[in-house]
Coordinates of C-alpha atoms and ligand atoms in Angstrom, one line a residue:
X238 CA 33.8 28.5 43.4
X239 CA 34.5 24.5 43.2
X240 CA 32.8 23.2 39.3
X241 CA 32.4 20.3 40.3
X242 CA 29.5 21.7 42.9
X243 CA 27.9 24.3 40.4
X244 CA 24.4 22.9 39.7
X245 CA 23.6 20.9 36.5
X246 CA 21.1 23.1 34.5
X247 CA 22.1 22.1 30.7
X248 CA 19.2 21.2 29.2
X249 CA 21.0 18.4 27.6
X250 CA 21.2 16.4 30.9
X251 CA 17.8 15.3 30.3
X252 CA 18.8 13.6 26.7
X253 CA 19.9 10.3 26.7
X254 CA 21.3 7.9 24.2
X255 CA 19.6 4.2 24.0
X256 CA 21.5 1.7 21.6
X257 CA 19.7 1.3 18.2
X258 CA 19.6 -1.3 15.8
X259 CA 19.7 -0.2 12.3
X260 CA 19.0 -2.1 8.6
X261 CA 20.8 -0.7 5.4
X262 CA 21.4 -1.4 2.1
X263 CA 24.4 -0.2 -0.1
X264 CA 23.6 2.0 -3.1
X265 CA 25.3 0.1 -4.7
X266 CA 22.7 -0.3 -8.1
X267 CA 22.1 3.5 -7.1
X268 CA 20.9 5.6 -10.3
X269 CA 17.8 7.8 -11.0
X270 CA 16.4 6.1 -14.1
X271 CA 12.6 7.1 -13.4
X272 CA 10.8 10.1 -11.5
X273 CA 8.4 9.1 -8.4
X274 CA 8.5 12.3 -6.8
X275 CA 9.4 15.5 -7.3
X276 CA 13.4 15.4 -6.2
X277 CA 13.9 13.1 -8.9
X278 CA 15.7 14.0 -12.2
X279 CA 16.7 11.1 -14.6
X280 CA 18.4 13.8 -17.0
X281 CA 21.0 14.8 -13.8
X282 CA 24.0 12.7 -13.6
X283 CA 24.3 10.7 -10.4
X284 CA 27.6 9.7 -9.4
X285 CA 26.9 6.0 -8.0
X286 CA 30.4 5.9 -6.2
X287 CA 30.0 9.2 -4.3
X288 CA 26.7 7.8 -3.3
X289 CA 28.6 4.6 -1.7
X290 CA 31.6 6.6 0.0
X291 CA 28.8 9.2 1.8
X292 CA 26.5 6.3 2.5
X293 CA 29.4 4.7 4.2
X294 CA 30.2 7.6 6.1
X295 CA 26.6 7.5 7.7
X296 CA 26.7 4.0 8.2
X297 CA 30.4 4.8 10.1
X298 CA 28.5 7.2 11.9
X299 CA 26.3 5.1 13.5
X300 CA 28.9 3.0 14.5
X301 CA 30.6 5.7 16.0
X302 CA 27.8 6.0 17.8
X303 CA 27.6 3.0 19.2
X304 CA 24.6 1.5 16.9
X305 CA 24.5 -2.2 15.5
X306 CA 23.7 -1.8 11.5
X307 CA 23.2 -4.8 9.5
X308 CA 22.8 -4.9 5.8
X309 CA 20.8 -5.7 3.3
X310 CA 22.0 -7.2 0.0
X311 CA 21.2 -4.6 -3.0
X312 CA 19.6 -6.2 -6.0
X313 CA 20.6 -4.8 -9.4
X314 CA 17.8 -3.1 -11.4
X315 CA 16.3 -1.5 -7.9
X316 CA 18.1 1.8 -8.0
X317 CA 15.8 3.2 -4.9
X318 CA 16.6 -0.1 -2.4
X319 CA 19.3 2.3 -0.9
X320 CA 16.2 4.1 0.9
X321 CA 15.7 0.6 3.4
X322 CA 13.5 2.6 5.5
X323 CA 10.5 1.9 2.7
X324 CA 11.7 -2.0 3.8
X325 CA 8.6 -1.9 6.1
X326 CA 8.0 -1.4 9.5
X327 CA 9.4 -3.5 12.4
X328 CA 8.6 -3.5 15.9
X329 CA 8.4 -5.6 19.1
X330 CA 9.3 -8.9 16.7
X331 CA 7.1 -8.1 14.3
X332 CA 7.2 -6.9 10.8
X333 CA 4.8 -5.2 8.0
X334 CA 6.3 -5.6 4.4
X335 CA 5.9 -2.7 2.5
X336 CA 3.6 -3.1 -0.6
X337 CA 4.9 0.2 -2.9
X338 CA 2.7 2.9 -4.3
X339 CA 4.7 2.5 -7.7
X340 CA 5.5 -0.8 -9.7
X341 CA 9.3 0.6 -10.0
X342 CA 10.0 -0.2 -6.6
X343 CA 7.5 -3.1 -6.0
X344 CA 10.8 -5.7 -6.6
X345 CA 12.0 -4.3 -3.0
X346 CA 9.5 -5.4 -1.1
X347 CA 10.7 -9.2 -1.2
X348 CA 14.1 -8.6 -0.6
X349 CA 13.6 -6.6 2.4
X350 CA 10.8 -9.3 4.0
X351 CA 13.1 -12.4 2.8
X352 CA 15.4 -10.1 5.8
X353 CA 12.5 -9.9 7.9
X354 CA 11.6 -13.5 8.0
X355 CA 16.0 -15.0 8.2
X356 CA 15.8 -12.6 11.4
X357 CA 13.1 -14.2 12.8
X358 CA 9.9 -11.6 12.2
X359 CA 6.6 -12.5 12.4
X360 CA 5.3 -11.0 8.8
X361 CA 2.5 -9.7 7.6
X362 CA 1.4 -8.3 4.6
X363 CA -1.0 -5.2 3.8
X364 CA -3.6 -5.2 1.1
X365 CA -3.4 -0.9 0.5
X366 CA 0.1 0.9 0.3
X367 CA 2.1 1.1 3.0
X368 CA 5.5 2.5 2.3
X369 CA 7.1 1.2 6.2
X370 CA 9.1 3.8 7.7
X371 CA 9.1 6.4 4.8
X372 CA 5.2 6.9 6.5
X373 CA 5.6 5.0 9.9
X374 CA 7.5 6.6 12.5
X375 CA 7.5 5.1 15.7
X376 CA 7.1 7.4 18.9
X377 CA 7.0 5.9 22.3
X378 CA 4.0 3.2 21.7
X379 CA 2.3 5.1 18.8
X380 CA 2.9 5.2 15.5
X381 CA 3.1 8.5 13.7
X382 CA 1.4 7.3 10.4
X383 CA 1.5 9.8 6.9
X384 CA -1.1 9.3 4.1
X385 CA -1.6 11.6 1.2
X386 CA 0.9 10.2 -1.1
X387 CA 2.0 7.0 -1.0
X388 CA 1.3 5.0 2.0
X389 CA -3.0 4.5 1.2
X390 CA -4.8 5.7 4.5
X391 CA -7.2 2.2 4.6
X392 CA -3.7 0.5 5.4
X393 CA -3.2 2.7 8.5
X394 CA -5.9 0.5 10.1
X395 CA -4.8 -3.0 9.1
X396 CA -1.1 -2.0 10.4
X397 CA -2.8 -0.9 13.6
X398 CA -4.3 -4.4 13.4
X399 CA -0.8 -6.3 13.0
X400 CA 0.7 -4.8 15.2
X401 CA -1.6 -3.9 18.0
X402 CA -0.5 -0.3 18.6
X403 CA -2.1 3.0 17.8
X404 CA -1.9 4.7 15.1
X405 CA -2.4 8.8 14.6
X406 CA -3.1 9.5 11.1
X407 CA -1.2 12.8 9.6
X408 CA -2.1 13.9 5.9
X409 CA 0.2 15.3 4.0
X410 CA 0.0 17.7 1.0
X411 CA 2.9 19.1 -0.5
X412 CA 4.7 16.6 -3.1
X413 CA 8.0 18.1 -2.6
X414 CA 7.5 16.4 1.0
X415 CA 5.4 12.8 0.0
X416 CA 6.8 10.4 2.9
X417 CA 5.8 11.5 6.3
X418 CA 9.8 11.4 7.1
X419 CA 10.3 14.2 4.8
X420 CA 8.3 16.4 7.0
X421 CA 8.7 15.0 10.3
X422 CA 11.5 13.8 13.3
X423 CA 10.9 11.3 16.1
X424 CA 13.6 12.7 18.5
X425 CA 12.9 10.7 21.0
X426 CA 9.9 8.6 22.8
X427 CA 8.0 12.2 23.3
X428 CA 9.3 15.0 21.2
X429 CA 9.3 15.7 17.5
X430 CA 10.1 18.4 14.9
X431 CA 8.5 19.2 11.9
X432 CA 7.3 21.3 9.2
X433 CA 3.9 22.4 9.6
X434 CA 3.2 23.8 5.8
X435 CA 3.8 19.8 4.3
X436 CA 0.8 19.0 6.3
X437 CA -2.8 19.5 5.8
X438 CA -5.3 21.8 8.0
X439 CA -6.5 18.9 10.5
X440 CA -3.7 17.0 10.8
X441 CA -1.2 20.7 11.5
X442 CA -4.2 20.9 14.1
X443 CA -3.5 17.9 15.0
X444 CA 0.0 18.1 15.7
X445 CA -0.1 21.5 17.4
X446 CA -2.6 19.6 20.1
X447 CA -0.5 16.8 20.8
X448 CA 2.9 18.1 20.9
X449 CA 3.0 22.1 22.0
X450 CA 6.6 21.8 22.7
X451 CA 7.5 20.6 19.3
X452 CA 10.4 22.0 17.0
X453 CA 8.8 23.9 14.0
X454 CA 11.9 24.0 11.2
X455 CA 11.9 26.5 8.6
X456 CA 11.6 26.2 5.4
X457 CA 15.6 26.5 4.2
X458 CA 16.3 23.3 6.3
X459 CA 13.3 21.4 5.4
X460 CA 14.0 21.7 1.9
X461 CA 17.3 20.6 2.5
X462 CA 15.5 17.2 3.6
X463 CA 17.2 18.5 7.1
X464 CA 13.7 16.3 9.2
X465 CA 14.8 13.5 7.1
X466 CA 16.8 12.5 10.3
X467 CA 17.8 9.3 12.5
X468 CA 17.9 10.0 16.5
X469 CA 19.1 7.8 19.4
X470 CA 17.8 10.2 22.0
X471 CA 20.3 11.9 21.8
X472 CA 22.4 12.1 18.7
X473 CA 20.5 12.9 15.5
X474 CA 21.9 12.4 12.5
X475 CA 21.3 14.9 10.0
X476 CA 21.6 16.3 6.8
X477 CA 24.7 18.8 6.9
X478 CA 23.2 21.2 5.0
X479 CA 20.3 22.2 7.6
X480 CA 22.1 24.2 9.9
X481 CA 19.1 25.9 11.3
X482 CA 17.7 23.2 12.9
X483 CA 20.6 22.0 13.9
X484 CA 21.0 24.9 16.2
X485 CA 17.4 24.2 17.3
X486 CA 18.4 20.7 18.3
X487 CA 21.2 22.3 20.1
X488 CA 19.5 24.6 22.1
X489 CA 16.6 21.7 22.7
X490 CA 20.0 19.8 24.5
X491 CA 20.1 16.9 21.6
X492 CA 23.4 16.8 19.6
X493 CA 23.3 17.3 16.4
X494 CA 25.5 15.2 13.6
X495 CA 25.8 16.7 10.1
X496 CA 26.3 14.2 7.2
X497 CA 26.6 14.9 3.3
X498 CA 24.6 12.3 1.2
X499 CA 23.7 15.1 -1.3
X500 CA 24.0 12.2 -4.1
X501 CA 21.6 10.6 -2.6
X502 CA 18.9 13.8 -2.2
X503 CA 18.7 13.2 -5.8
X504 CA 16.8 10.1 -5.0
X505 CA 14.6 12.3 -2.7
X506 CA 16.0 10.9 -0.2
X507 CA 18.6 11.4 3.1
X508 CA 19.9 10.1 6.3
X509 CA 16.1 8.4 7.6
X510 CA 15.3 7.2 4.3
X511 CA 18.7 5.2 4.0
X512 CA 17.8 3.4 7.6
X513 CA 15.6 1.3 8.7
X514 CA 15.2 0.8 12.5
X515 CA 14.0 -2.8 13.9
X516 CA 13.0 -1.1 17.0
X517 CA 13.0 -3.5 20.2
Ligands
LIG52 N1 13.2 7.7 -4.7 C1 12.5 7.1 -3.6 C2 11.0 7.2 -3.8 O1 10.6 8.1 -4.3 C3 13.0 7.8 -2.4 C4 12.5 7.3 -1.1 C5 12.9 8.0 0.1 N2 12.6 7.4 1.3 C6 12.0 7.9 2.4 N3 11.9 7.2 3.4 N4 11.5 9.1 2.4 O2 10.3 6.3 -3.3

């Protein structure tokens, strides 16, 4: 029989790449001096230059890929400035600068919207928390917004506001998973994956209603931060160690990419925490 004319039924034909643009910022200041969630250990040693070689792998990675990453200047005495995708949220030329949930991280916000405004971003602030990215996850022309935590539910509405898009409220309620990116994956326009336990009654409800096909992870990967990921559609960066869902993502025709940024997991953080997407 000739290949060539053997129907295409591989799932993964229907996955497709799109070109990304991606902020970061090298750990280079990277230590755990304080405790904001529950990841955190001040007393564990944190090797600062392991943190820079893996975080340059995944920035490598997305440049393998294809991806445009710009950076961010680190400040010295912002140890958690590594996790750019608290920046804020950007989107269609505009830009919400985070306002933090904790004073140890406040110092960010201003380096990240001094970014936003040299690129050209229409900015605007929020009066209640909003954490950008670590709670905002764009999907199609809806934004997938966590509360619970850190980002305050009143600013849901005045980022709706801004930015003139909808915005489906999720609570969640476990602290081990405080930023909605912990807990849930934009894969692409129309599918995520997540882990329904981090989330509260109505909003697992919620979820179940408006995406039946989603992936549900278990709860060996999630604890490995392994929905703490970055997707182009088709590629999805990873944690390495969550090889469960990585076969999920397989089978669901994406293609996984496993990275190691376990210094940085002591942050409470991984591969979507460290990147920041200005999305078109
Ligand atoms: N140590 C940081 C904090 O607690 C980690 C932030 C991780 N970022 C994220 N997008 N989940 O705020």
């Amino acid at each position: 029989m000739d290949v060539a004319a053997a129907p295409v039924t591989d799932v993964g034909a229907r996955r497709v790449a799109r070109p990304r643009r991606y902020v970061m910022t090298a750990p280079t200041f990277f230590t755990v001096e304080y405790a904001i969630n529950p990841w955190m250990d001040p007393s564990a040693p944190v090797d600062t230059h392991r943190a820079v070689s893996q975080w340059e792998a995944l920035r490598q990675t997305y440049l393998d890929l294809g991806h445009t990453v710009e950076l961010v200047e680190p400040v010295a005495g912002l140890p958690d400035m590594v996790y750019a995708a608290n920046g804020g949220m950007v989107v269609n030329g505009k830009a919400v600068v985070a306002r933090f949930a904790h004073a140890e991280r406040a110092g960010e916000s201003v380096a990240y919207a001094a970014w936003m405004s040299r690129n050209g971003f229409h900015l605007a602030d929020t009066r209640h928390a909003n954490e950008g990215q670590g709670d905002l996850l764009l999907l199609g022309a809806t934004i997938l917004a966590g509360h619970g935590f850190r980002t305050d539910r009143r600013a849901h509405h005045e980022i709706a506001a801004h930015l003139g898009m909808p915005v489906v409220g999720l609570e969640l309620v476990d602290p081990r998973f405080y930023h909605l990116d912990t807990a849930l994956a934009v894969l692409d326009d129309t599918t995520i994956a997540y882990f329904p336990p981090a989330f509260a009654d109505h909003s697992r409800a919620t979820l179940s209603e408006l995406f039946p096909d989603a992936i549900e992870v278990a709860s060996s990967d999630a604890y490995a931060l392994g929905l703490n990921v970055v997707s182009d559609g088709l590629d999805v960066v990873l944690p390495a160690a969550a090889t469960g869902f990585a076969d999920q993502l397989r089978e669901a025709g994406f293609r996984p990419v496993g990275v190691e940024l376990s210094e940085l997991l002591k942050g409470g953080g991984s591969v979507k925490c460290c990147t920041l997407e200005v999305h078109p």
